[in-house]
Amino acid sequence: QVQLVESGGGLVQAGGSLRLSCTASGRTFSTNAMGWFRQAPGKEREFVAGIRWGGGNTYYADSMEDRFTISRDNAKNTVYLQINTLKPEDTAVYYCALRDGYGNSRLAAAYRYWGQGTQVTVSS
């Protein structure tokens, strides 16, 4: 099995920055993509960013490209999400996820394993 652990969330002022981390452990050899999603209170989980493991291609939700950057450290089995110029509407639980099969990697259903989430709260 695979375990994913996120870290790096917290309470920040609008305009600040955070870097979230997600480290995978266990049987990760079949990983083909990892991604970040977020879920705000009362809203559905939404895709933020993804990275393909083989080639390192990155992709983002349409509204995320300017302020969000996903990166990876393969040796550490870790992905990062850099968030700049945080806004109150970024407040959400941020989840990392790992895909080892098929499906649209912008959709949560494509990912088999999920972390517990890390809370990001942005105050105005």
PDB file of C-alpha atoms in Angstrom:
ATOM      1  CA  GLN A   1       0.000   0.000   0.000  1.00  0.00           C
ATOM      2  CA  VAL A   2       0.909   3.650  -0.329  1.00  0.00           C
ATOM      3  CA  GLN A   3       0.872   6.325   2.304  1.00  0.00           C
ATOM      4  CA  LEU A   4       0.848  10.032   1.533  1.00  0.00           C
ATOM      5  CA  VAL A   5       1.579  12.662   4.139  1.00  0.00           C
ATOM      6  CA  GLU A   6       1.077  16.358   3.501  1.00  0.00           C
ATOM      7  CA  SER A   7       2.636  19.165   5.457  1.00  0.00           C
ATOM      8  CA  GLY A   8       3.215  22.881   5.210  1.00  0.00           C
ATOM      9  CA  GLY A   9      -0.242  24.288   5.699  1.00  0.00           C
ATOM     10  CA  GLY A  10      -1.102  26.914   8.221  1.00  0.00           C
ATOM     11  CA  LEU A  11      -2.651  30.274   8.879  1.00  0.00           C
ATOM     12  CA  VAL A  12      -1.246  33.074   6.740  1.00  0.00           C
ATOM     13  CA  GLN A  13      -2.112  36.605   5.805  1.00  0.00           C
ATOM     14  CA  ALA A  14      -3.405  37.405   2.364  1.00  0.00           C
ATOM     15  CA  GLY A  15      -0.515  38.071   0.027  1.00  0.00           C
ATOM     16  CA  GLY A  16       1.773  35.592   1.715  1.00  0.00           C
ATOM     17  CA  SER A  17       3.158  32.351   0.395  1.00  0.00           C
ATOM     18  CA  LEU A  18       3.253  28.722   1.401  1.00  0.00           C
ATOM     19  CA  ARG A  19       4.982  25.645   0.161  1.00  0.00           C
ATOM     20  CA  LEU A  20       3.120  22.437   0.760  1.00  0.00           C
ATOM     21  CA  SER A  21       4.901  19.110   0.757  1.00  0.00           C
ATOM     22  CA  CYS A  22       3.669  15.600   0.216  1.00  0.00           C
ATOM     23  CA  THR A  23       5.831  12.566   0.775  1.00  0.00           C
ATOM     24  CA  ALA A  24       4.842   9.143  -0.460  1.00  0.00           C
ATOM     25  CA  SER A  25       5.958   5.911   1.107  1.00  0.00           C
ATOM     26  CA  GLY A  26       5.243   2.266   0.635  1.00  0.00           C
ATOM     27  CA  ARG A  27       4.750   0.553  -2.690  1.00  0.00           C
ATOM     28  CA  THR A  28       5.068   3.554  -4.973  1.00  0.00           C
ATOM     29  CA  PHE A  29       6.729   1.885  -7.942  1.00  0.00           C
ATOM     30  CA  SER A  30       3.619   2.043 -10.103  1.00  0.00           C
ATOM     31  CA  THR A  31       3.133   5.773  -9.693  1.00  0.00           C
ATOM     32  CA  ASN A  32       2.471   7.577 -12.943  1.00  0.00           C
ATOM     33  CA  ALA A  33       1.204  10.922 -11.682  1.00  0.00           C
ATOM     34  CA  MET A  34       0.719  12.878  -8.531  1.00  0.00           C
ATOM     35  CA  GLY A  35      -1.555  15.788  -7.989  1.00  0.00           C
ATOM     36  CA  TRP A  36      -2.873  18.372  -5.625  1.00  0.00           C
ATOM     37  CA  PHE A  37      -6.514  18.992  -4.930  1.00  0.00           C
ATOM     38  CA  ARG A  38      -8.272  21.271  -2.520  1.00  0.00           C
ATOM     39  CA  GLN A  39     -11.629  21.340  -0.852  1.00  0.00           C
ATOM     40  CA  ALA A  40     -13.163  24.393   0.733  1.00  0.00           C
ATOM     41  CA  PRO A  41     -16.039  24.205   3.206  1.00  0.00           C
ATOM     42  CA  GLY A  42     -19.276  23.496   1.432  1.00  0.00           C
ATOM     43  CA  LYS A  43     -17.600  22.934  -1.919  1.00  0.00           C
ATOM     44  CA  GLU A  44     -16.552  19.924  -3.905  1.00  0.00           C
ATOM     45  CA  ARG A  45     -12.972  18.856  -4.164  1.00  0.00           C
ATOM     46  CA  GLU A  46     -11.266  20.592  -7.055  1.00  0.00           C
ATOM     47  CA  PHE A  47      -8.144  19.921  -9.021  1.00  0.00           C
ATOM     48  CA  VAL A  48      -5.243  22.307  -8.499  1.00  0.00           C
ATOM     49  CA  ALA A  49      -2.150  20.904 -10.183  1.00  0.00           C
ATOM     50  CA  GLY A  50      -0.616  17.665 -11.324  1.00  0.00           C
ATOM     51  CA  ILE A  51       2.711  16.270 -12.399  1.00  0.00           C
ATOM     52  CA  ARG A  52       3.399  13.191 -14.464  1.00  0.00           C
ATOM     53  CA  TRP A  53       6.038  11.021 -12.909  1.00  0.00           C
ATOM     54  CA  GLY A  54       7.791   9.756 -15.992  1.00  0.00           C
ATOM     55  CA  GLY A  55       8.363  12.936 -17.919  1.00  0.00           C
ATOM     56  CA  GLY A  56       7.710  15.515 -15.248  1.00  0.00           C
ATOM     57  CA  ASN A  57       5.057  17.313 -17.268  1.00  0.00           C
ATOM     58  CA  THR A  58       3.061  19.683 -15.148  1.00  0.00           C
ATOM     59  CA  TYR A  59      -0.475  20.816 -15.625  1.00  0.00           C
ATOM     60  CA  TYR A  60      -2.804  23.118 -13.771  1.00  0.00           C
ATOM     61  CA  ALA A  61      -6.376  24.077 -13.405  1.00  0.00           C
ATOM     62  CA  ASP A  62      -7.096  27.032 -15.644  1.00  0.00           C
ATOM     63  CA  SER A  63      -7.258  29.485 -12.781  1.00  0.00           C
ATOM     64  CA  MET A  64      -4.162  28.217 -10.981  1.00  0.00           C
ATOM     65  CA  GLU A  65      -1.252  28.744 -13.341  1.00  0.00           C
ATOM     66  CA  ASP A  66      -0.261  32.209 -12.205  1.00  0.00           C
ATOM     67  CA  ARG A  67       0.111  31.591  -8.484  1.00  0.00           C
ATOM     68  CA  PHE A  68       0.619  27.838  -8.136  1.00  0.00           C
ATOM     69  CA  THR A  69       3.660  25.766  -8.980  1.00  0.00           C
ATOM     70  CA  ILE A  70       3.945  22.024  -8.619  1.00  0.00           C
ATOM     71  CA  SER A  71       7.339  20.362  -8.480  1.00  0.00           C
ATOM     72  CA  ARG A  72       8.851  17.083  -7.444  1.00  0.00           C
ATOM     73  CA  ASP A  73      11.871  15.449  -5.904  1.00  0.00           C
ATOM     74  CA  ASN A  74      11.870  11.912  -7.217  1.00  0.00           C
ATOM     75  CA  ALA A  75      14.634  10.755  -4.897  1.00  0.00           C
ATOM     76  CA  LYS A  76      12.544  11.743  -1.906  1.00  0.00           C
ATOM     77  CA  ASN A  77       9.211  10.631  -3.366  1.00  0.00           C
ATOM     78  CA  THR A  78       8.002  14.111  -2.614  1.00  0.00           C
ATOM     79  CA  VAL A  79       5.899  16.630  -4.467  1.00  0.00           C
ATOM     80  CA  TYR A  80       5.526  20.260  -3.584  1.00  0.00           C
ATOM     81  CA  LEU A  81       2.960  22.913  -4.179  1.00  0.00           C
ATOM     82  CA  GLN A  82       4.178  26.474  -4.025  1.00  0.00           C
ATOM     83  CA  ILE A  83       1.381  28.951  -3.545  1.00  0.00           C
ATOM     84  CA  ASN A  84       2.123  32.627  -3.947  1.00  0.00           C
ATOM     85  CA  THR A  85       0.033  35.701  -3.314  1.00  0.00           C
ATOM     86  CA  LEU A  86      -2.433  33.802  -1.207  1.00  0.00           C
ATOM     87  CA  LYS A  87      -6.018  34.968  -1.218  1.00  0.00           C
ATOM     88  CA  PRO A  88      -8.787  34.293   1.284  1.00  0.00           C
ATOM     89  CA  GLU A  89     -10.533  32.182  -1.330  1.00  0.00           C
ATOM     90  CA  ASP A  90      -7.545  29.828  -1.275  1.00  0.00           C
ATOM     91  CA  THR A  91      -8.646  28.696   2.166  1.00  0.00           C
ATOM     92  CA  ALA A  92      -9.206  24.970   1.946  1.00  0.00           C
ATOM     93  CA  VAL A  93      -7.889  21.601   2.909  1.00  0.00           C
ATOM     94  CA  TYR A  94      -5.227  20.697   0.394  1.00  0.00           C
ATOM     95  CA  TYR A  95      -4.770  17.052  -0.493  1.00  0.00           C
ATOM     96  CA  CYS A  96      -2.108  15.288  -2.432  1.00  0.00           C
ATOM     97  CA  ALA A  97      -2.969  12.201  -4.394  1.00  0.00           C
ATOM     98  CA  LEU A  98      -1.205   9.475  -6.316  1.00  0.00           C
ATOM     99  CA  ARG A  99      -2.343   7.859  -9.533  1.00  0.00           C
ATOM    100  CA  ASP A 100      -1.091   4.424 -10.505  1.00  0.00           C
ATOM    101  CA  GLY A 101      -3.569   3.607 -13.242  1.00  0.00           C
ATOM    102  CA  TYR A 102      -5.610   5.345 -15.861  1.00  0.00           C
ATOM    103  CA  GLY A 103      -8.078   8.130 -16.131  1.00  0.00           C
ATOM    104  CA  ASN A 104      -8.174  11.854 -16.474  1.00  0.00           C
ATOM    105  CA  SER A 105      -5.535  13.090 -14.064  1.00  0.00           C
ATOM    106  CA  ARG A 106      -7.481  16.289 -13.548  1.00  0.00           C
ATOM    107  CA  LEU A 107     -10.253  14.293 -11.915  1.00  0.00           C
ATOM    108  CA  ALA A 108     -10.126  13.010  -8.372  1.00  0.00           C
ATOM    109  CA  ALA A 109     -11.522   9.657  -9.445  1.00  0.00           C
ATOM    110  CA  ALA A 110      -8.311   8.888 -11.321  1.00  0.00           C
ATOM    111  CA  TYR A 111      -6.245   8.832  -8.140  1.00  0.00           C
ATOM    112  CA  ARG A 112      -6.040   5.781  -5.945  1.00  0.00           C
ATOM    113  CA  TYR A 113      -4.245   7.090  -2.870  1.00  0.00           C
ATOM    114  CA  TRP A 114      -4.820  10.231  -0.872  1.00  0.00           C
ATOM    115  CA  GLY A 115      -3.160  11.999   1.982  1.00  0.00           C
ATOM    116  CA  GLN A 116      -4.972  13.214   5.043  1.00  0.00           C
ATOM    117  CA  GLY A 117      -4.889  16.815   3.891  1.00  0.00           C
ATOM    118  CA  THR A 118      -3.277  19.931   5.243  1.00  0.00           C
ATOM    119  CA  GLN A 119      -5.291  22.990   6.168  1.00  0.00           C
ATOM    120  CA  VAL A 120      -4.506  26.294   4.513  1.00  0.00           C
ATOM    121  CA  THR A 121      -6.264  29.276   6.017  1.00  0.00           C
ATOM    122  CA  VAL A 122      -5.769  32.723   4.545  1.00  0.00           C
ATOM    123  CA  SER A 123      -6.897  35.729   6.526  1.00  0.00           C
ATOM    124  CA  SER A 124      -7.706  39.076   5.011  1.00  0.00           C
TER     125      SER A 124
END
